[in-house]
Short mmCIF file of C-alpha atoms and ligand atoms in Angstrom, two decimals:
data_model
loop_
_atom_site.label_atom_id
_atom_site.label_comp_id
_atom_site.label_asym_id
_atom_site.label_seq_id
_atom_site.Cartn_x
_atom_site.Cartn_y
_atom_site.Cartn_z
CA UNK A 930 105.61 98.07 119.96
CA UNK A 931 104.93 100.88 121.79
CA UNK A 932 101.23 101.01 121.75
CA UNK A 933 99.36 99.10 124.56
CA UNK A 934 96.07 99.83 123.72
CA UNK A 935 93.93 99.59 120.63
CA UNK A 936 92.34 102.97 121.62
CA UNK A 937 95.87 104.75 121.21
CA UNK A 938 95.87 103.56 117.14
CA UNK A 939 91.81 104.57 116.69
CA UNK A 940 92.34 107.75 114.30
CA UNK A 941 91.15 107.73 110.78
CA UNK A 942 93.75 105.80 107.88
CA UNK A 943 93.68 107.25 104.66
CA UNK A 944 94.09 104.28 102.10
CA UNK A 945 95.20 105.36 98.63
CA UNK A 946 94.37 102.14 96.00
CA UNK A 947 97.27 102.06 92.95
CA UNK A 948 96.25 98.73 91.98
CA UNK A 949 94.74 100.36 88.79
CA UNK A 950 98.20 102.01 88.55
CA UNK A 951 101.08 100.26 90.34
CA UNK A 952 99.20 97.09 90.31
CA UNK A 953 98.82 97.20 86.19
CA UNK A 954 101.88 98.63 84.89
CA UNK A 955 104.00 95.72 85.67
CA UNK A 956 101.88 93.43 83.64
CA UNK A 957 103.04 91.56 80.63
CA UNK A 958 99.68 90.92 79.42
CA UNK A 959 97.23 93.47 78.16
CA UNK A 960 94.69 94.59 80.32
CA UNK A 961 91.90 95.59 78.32
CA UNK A 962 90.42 99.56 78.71
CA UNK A 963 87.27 98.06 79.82
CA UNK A 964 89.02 96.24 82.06
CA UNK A 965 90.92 98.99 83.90
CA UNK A 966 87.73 101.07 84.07
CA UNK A 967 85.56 98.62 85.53
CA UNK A 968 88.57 98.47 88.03
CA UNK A 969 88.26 101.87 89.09
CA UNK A 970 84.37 101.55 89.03
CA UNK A 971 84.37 98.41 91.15
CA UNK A 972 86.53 100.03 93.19
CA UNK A 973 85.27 103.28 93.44
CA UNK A 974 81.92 101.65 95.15
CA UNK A 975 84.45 99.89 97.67
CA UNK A 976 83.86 103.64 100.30
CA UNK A 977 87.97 104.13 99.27
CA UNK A 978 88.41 107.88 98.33
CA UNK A 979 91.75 108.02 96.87
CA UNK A 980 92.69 105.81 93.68
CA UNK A 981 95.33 105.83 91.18
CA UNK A 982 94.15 105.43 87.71
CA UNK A 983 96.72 105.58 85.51
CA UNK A 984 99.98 107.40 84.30
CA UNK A 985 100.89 110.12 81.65
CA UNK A 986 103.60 108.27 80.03
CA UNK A 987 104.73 107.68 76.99
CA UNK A 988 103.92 103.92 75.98
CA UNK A 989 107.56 103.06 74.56
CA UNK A 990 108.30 103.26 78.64
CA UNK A 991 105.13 101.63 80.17
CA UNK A 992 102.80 99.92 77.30
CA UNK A 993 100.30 99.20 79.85
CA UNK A 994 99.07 102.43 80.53
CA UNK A 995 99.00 103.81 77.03
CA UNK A 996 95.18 103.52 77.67
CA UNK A 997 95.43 106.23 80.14
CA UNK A 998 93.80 109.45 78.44
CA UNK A 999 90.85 107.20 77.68
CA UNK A 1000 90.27 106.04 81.28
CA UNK A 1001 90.52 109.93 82.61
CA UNK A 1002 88.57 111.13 79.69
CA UNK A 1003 86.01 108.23 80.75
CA UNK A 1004 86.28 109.26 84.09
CA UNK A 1005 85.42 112.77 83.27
CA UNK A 1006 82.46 112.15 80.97
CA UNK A 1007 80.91 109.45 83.26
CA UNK A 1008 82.29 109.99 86.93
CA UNK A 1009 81.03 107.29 89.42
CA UNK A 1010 78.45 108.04 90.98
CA UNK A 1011 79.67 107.30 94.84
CA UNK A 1012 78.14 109.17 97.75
CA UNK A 1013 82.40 109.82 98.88
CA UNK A 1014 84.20 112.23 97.50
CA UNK A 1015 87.27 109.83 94.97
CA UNK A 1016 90.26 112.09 94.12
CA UNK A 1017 91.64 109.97 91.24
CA UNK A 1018 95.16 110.36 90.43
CA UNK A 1019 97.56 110.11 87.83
CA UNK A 1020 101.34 109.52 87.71
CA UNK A 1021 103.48 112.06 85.42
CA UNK A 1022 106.98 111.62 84.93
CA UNK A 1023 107.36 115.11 83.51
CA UNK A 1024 105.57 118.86 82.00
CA UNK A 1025 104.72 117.00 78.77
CA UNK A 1026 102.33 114.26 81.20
CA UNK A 1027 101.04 117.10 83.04
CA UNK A 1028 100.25 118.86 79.51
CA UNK A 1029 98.21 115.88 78.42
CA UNK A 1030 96.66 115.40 81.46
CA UNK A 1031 95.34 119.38 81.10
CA UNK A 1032 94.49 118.90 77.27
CA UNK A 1033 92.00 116.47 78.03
CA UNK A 1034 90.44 118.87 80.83
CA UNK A 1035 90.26 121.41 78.27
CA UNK A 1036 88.86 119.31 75.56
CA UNK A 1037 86.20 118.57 77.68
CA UNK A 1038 85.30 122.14 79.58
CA UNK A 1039 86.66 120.01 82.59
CA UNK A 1040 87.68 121.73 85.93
CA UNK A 1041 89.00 120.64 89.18
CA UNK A 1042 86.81 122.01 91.90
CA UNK A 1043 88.98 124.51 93.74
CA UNK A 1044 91.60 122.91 96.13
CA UNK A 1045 90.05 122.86 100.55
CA UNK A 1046 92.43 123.52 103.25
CA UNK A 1047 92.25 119.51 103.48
CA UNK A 1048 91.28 116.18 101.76
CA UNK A 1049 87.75 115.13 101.93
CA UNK A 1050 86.09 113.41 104.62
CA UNK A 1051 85.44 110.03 104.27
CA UNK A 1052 82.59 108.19 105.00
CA UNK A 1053 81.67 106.18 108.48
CA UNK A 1054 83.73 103.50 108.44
CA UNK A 1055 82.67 99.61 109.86
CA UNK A 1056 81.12 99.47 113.56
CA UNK A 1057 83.17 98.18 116.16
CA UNK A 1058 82.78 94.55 115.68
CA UNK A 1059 83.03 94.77 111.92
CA UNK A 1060 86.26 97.22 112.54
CA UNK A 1061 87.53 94.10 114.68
CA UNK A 1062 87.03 91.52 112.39
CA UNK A 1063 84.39 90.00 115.25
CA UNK A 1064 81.00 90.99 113.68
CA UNK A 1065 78.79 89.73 111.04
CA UNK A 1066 80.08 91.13 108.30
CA UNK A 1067 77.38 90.93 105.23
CA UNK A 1068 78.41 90.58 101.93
CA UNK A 1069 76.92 94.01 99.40
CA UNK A 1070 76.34 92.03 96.32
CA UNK A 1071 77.57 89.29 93.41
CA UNK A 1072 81.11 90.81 92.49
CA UNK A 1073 79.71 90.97 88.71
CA UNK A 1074 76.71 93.94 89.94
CA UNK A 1075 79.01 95.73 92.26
CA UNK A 1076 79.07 98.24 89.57
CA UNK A 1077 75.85 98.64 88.38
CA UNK A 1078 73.84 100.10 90.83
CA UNK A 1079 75.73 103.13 92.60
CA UNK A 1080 74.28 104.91 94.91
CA UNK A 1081 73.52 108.78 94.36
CA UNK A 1082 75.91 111.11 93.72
CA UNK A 1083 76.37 113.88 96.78
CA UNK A 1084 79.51 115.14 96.01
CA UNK A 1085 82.17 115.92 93.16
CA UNK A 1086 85.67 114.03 92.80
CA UNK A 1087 88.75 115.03 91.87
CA UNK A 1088 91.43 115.01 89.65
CA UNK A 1089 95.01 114.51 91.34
CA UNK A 1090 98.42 114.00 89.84
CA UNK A 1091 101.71 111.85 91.39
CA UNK A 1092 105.76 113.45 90.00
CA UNK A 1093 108.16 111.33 91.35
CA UNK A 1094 112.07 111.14 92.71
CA UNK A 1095 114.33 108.47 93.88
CA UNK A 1096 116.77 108.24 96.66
CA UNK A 1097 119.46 106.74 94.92
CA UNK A 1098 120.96 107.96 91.13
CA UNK A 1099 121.17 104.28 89.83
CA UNK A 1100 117.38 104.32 90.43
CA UNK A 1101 116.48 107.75 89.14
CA UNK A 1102 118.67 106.94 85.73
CA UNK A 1103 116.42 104.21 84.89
CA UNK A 1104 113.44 104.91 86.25
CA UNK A 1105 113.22 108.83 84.67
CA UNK A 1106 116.09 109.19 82.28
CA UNK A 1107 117.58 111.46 84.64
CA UNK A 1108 119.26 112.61 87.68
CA UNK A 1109 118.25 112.57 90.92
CA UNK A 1110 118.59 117.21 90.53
CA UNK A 1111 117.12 116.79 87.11
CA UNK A 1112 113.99 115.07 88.50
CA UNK A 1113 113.48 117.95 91.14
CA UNK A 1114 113.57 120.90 88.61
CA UNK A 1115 111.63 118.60 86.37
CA UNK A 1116 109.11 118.92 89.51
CA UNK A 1117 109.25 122.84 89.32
CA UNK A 1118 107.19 123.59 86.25
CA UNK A 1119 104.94 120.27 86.74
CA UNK A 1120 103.61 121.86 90.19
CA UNK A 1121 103.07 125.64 88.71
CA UNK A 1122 100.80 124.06 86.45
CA UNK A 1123 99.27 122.05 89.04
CA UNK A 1124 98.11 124.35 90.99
CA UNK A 1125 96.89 127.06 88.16
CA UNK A 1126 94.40 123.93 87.53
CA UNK A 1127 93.58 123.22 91.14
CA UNK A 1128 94.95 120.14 91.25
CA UNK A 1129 96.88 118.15 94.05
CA UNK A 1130 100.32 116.94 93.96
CA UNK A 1131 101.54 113.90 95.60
CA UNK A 1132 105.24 113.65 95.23
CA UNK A 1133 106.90 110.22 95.85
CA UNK A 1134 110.42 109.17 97.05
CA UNK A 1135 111.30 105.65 95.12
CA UNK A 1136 113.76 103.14 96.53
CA UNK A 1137 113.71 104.76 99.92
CA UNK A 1138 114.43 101.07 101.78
CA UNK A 1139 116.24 99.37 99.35
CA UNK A 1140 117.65 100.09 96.08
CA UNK A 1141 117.76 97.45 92.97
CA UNK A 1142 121.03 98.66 91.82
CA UNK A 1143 122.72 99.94 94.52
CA UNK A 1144 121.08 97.72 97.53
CA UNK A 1145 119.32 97.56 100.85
CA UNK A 1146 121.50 100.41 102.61
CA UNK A 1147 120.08 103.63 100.81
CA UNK A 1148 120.71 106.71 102.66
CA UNK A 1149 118.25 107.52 105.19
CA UNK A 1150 119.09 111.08 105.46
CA UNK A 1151 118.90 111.22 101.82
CA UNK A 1152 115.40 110.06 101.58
CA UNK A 1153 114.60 112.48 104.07
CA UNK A 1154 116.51 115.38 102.32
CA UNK A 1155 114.11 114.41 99.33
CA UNK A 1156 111.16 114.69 101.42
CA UNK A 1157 111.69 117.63 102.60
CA UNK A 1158 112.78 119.50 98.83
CA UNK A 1159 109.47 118.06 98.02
CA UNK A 1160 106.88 119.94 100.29
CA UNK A 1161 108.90 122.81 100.04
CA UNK A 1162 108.58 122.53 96.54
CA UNK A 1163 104.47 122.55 97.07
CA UNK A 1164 103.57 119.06 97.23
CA UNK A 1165 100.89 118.39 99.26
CA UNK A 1166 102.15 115.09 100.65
CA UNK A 1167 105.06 112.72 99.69
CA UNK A 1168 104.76 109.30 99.62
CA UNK A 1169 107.96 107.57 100.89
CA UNK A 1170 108.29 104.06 98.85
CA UNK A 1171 110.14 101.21 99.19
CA UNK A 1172 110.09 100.04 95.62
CA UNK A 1173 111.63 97.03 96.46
CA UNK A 1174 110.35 95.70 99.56
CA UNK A 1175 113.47 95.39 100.95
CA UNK A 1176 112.77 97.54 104.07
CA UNK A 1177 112.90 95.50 107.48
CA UNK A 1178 111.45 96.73 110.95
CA UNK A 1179 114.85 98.32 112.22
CA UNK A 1180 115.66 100.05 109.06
CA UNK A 1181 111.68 101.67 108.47
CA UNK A 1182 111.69 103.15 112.20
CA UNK A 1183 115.08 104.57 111.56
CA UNK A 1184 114.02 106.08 108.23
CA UNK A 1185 110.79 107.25 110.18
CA UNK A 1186 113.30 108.74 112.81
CA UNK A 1187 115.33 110.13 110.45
CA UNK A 1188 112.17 111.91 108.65
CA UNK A 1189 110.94 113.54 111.95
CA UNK A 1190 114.76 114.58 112.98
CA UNK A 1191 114.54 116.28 109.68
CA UNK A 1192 111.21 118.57 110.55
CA UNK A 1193 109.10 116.12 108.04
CA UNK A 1194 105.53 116.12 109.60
CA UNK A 1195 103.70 112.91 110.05
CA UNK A 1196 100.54 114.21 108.81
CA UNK A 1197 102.64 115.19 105.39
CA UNK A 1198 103.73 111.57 104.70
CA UNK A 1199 102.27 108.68 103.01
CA UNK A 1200 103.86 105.13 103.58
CA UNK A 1201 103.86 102.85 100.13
CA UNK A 1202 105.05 99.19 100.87
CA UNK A 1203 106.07 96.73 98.55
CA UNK A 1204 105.57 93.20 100.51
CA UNK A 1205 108.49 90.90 98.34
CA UNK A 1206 110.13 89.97 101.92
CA UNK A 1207 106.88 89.85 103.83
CA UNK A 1208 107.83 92.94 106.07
CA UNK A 1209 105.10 95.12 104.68
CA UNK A 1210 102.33 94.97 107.65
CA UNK A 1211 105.28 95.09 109.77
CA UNK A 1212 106.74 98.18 108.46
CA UNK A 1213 102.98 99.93 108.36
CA UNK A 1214 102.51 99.20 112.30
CA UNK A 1215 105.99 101.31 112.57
CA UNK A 1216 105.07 104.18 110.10
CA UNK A 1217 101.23 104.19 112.30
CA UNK A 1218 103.44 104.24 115.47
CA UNK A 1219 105.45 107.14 113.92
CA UNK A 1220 102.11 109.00 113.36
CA UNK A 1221 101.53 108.65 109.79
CA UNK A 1222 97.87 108.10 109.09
CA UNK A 1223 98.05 107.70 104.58
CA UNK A 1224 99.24 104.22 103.30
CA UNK A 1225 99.69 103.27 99.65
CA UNK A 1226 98.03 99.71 99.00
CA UNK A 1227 96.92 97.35 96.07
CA UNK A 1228 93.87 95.27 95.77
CA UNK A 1229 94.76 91.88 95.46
CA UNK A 1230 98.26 92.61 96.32
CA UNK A 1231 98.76 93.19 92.76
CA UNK A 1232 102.08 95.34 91.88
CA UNK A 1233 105.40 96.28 90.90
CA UNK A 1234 107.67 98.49 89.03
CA UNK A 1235 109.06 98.21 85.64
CA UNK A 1236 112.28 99.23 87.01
CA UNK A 1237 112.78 97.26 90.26
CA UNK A 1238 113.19 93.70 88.63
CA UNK A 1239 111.98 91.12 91.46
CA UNK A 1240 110.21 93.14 93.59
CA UNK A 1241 106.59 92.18 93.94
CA UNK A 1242 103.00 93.47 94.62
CA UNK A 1243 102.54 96.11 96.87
CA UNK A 1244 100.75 95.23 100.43
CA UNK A 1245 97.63 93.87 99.72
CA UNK A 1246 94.92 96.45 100.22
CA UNK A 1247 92.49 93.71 101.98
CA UNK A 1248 95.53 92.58 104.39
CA UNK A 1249 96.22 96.39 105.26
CA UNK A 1250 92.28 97.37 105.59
CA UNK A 1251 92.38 94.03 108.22
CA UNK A 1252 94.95 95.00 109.61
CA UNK A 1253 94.02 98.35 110.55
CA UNK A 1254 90.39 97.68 111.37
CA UNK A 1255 91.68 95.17 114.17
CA UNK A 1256 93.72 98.07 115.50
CA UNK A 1257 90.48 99.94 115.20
CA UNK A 1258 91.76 102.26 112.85
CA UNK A 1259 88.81 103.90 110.82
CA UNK A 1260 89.64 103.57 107.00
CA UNK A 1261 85.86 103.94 105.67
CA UNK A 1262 86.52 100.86 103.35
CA UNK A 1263 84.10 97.91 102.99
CA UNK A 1264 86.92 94.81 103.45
CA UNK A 1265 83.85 92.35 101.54
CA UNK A 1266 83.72 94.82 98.84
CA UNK A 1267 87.23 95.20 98.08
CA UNK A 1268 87.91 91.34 98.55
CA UNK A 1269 85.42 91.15 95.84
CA UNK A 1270 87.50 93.50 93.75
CA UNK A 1271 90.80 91.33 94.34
CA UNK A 1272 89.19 88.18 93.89
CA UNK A 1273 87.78 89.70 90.20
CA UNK A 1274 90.92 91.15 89.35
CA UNK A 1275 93.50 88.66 89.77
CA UNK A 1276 91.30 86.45 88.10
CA UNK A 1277 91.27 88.80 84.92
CA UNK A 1278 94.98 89.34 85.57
CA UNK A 1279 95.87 85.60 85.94
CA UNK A 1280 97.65 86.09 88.57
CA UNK A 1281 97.50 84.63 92.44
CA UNK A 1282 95.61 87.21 94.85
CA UNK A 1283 97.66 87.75 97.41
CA UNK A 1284 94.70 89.22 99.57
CA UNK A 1285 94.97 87.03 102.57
CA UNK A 1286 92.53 88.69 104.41
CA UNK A 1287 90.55 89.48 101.64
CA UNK A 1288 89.98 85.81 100.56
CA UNK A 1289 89.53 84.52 104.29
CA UNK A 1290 87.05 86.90 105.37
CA UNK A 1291 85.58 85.76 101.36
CA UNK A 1292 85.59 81.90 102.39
CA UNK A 1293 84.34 82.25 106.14
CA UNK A 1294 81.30 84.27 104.43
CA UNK A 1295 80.36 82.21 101.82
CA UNK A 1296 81.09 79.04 104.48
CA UNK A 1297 78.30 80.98 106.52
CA UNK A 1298 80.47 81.42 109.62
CA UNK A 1299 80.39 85.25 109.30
C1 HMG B 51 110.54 110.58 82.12
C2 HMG B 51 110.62 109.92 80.78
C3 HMG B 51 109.46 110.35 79.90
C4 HMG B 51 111.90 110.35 80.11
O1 HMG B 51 112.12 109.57 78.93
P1 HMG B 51 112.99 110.13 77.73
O2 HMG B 51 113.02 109.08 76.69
O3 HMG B 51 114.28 110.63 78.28
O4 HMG B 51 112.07 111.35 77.29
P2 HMG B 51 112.24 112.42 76.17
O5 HMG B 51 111.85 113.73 76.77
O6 HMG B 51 113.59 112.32 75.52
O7 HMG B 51 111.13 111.97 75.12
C5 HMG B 51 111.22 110.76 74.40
C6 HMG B 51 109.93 110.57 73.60
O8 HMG B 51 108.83 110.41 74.49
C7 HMG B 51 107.89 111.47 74.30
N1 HMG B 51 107.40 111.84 75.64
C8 HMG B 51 108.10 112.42 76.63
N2 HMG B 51 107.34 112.54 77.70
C9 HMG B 51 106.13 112.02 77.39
C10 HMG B 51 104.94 111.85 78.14
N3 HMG B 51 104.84 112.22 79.40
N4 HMG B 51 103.91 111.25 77.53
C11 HMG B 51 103.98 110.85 76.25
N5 HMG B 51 105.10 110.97 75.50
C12 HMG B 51 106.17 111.57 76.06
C13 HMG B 51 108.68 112.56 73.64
O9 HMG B 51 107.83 113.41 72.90
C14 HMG B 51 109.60 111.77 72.75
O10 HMG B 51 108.84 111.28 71.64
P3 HMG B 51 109.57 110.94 70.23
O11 HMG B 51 110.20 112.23 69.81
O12 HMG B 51 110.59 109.85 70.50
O13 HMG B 51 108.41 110.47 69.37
C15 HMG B 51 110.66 108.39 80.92
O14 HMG B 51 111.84 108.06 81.60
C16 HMG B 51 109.48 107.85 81.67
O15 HMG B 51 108.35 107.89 81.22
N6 HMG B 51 109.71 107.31 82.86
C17 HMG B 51 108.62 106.81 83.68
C18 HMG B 51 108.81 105.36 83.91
C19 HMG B 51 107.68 104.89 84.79
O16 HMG B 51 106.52 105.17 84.54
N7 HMG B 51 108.05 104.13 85.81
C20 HMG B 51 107.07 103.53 86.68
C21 HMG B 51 106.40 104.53 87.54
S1 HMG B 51 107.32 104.98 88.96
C22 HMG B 51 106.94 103.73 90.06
O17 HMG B 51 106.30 102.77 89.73
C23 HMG B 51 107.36 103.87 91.46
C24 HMG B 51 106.18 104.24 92.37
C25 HMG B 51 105.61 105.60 92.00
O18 HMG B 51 105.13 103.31 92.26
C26 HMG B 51 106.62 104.28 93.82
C27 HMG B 51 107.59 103.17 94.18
O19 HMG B 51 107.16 102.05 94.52
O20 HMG B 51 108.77 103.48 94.13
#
């Protein structure tokens, strides 16, 4: 650790959810439409202003998120009504996703407002105490009304979309079909029409600390090579994953070495942990030392990828909201709220939250100690 104060770490942490993404597409059992879109409601009302909602691919790849036109046509026709800003976004794996994505705009006289100079402002985030962990915290609301009494809407969200590469060819094969080249001129045509709709692109690097097929020691400089082919490309930030959670303390701050040796600027990175080894809070507190502010996190810890047999849930976003509140990081989330959303999800998932923090802070409130 470098940092001796908490003062030093006190900037504001984007969070971007995928649970209703990353978290879902992994999962064996259905997940019912209504499901997914009280998800994103719940968690829309959770102060989070970034949230994956689905991807544009085709169903005989990922069945689980065949339901994804309805949830951004839903989105469209009845957008929560948050006072933030949400840019929801979407995964597509080529034109043809981006395509769909547009159709539906079209079909419903749908436009992106035009893209700022920078993402929105979030809210105020927790006071002090609350940011600690230290304060009475009060709970919003019975997890079953979270949803059903939003507050007024100030402001318009977004549509975003996520094209993505891998640092390894084994990886890129099975994930996309494709080459590790092939997924980068895939990219080309994907961004034009990006930005003739006004729409974000978030590019991520798969497999960056540790590769299914090929193993823990992927290339650094190749992740970094990646990176960099990506902004230049016109992304707007790339989010640098490790798929498998394989990444260890040593081998993140060399990657995030690596990255800045390269010219890659902090402020254009997002970090997206995986936590099957445990390392993931570790590896965030070296990718905030490094000076990247965006991490990728899913309620309830929920997670994987199709293609990365073994690996599990991402970080938990109630363990990395904690986390960074106690470092007194602003993140403008509402930790009850969200551990609200994890403990409802799992629970409709059937599957063990892995929110630690989510389901102590939970227990101490309903024990009355907070
Ligand atoms: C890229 C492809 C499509 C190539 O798959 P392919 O089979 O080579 O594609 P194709 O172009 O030959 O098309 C095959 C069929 O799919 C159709 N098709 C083609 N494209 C689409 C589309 N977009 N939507 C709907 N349908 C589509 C196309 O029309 C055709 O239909 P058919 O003629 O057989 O009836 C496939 O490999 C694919 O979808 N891969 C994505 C797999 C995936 O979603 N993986 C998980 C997400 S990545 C991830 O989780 C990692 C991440 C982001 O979280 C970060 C991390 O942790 O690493």
């Amino acid at each position: 650790m470098t940092y001796t104060s908490r003062q030093q770490l006190a900037d504001h942490v984007r969070i971007v959810e995928v649970g209703a993404r990353d978290g879902l597409q992994n999962e064996k059992k259905s997940i019912s439409l209504e499901n997914k879109l009280e998800l994103i409601r719940r968690l829309s009302s959770t102060g989070l202003t970034h949230i994956e909602a689905g991807s544009f691919v085709p169903a005989k790849w990922v069945p689980q998120m065949a339901s994804t036109s309805e949830i951004l046509t839903d989105l469209i026709q009845k957008p929560p009504a948050e006072t933030q800003p949400i840019a929801y976004n979407y995964l597509v794996p080529n034109i043809r996703g981006l395509e769909n994505l547009v159709k539906i705009f079209q079909q419903h006289k749908h436009t992106n407002p035009p893209l700022q100079s920078d993402y929105p402002t979030p809210p105020p985030s927790p006071t002090p105490e609350e940011a600690a962990g230290q304060g009475p915290i009060t709970s919003t609301s019975n997890p079953n009304e979270m949803s059903s009494t939003p507050s007024p809407s100030t402001t318009s969200n977004t549509t975003e979309i996520s094209l993505f590469a891998a640092a390894t060819e084994s990886f890129s094969q099975r994930n996309t079909n494709c080459s590790i080249a092939e997924s980068l001129s895939r990219s080309i045509p994907i961004i034009d029409l990006a930005r003739r709709h006004s729409i974000r692109v978030r590019g991520y690097v798969s497999v960056a600390l540790g590769c299914p097929y090929e193993g823990p020691d992927v290339d650094p400089h190749k992740v970094a090579e990646l990176t960099c082919q990506l902004l230049e490309m016109g992304c707007d930030e790339v989010s640098v994953a490790d798929t498998t959670g394989m990444g260890t303390m040593p081998r993140t701050r060399k990657l995030m070495q690596t990255l800045k040796d390269a010219g890659v600027l902090m402020e254009d990175v997002a970090l997206h942990f995986h936590d099957t080894y445990g390392q993931a809070l570790v590896n965030t507190v070296v990718g905030l030392e490094a000076g990247v502010r965006v991490f990728d996190s899913s309620v309830g810890g929920l997670g994987g990828c199709p293609y990365s047999k073994g690996a599990t849930g991402n970080v938990s976003s109630e363990d990395i909201i904690h986390l960074l509140h106690s470092l007194g990081c602003e993140t403008g989330v509402d930790l009850v709220k969200i551990a609200e959303v994890g403990e409802w999800i799992t629970g409709v998932v059937g599957k063990a939250n892995e929110g630690r923090a989510g389901k102590a802070t939970l227990s101490r409130l309903r024990e009355g100690t907070e």
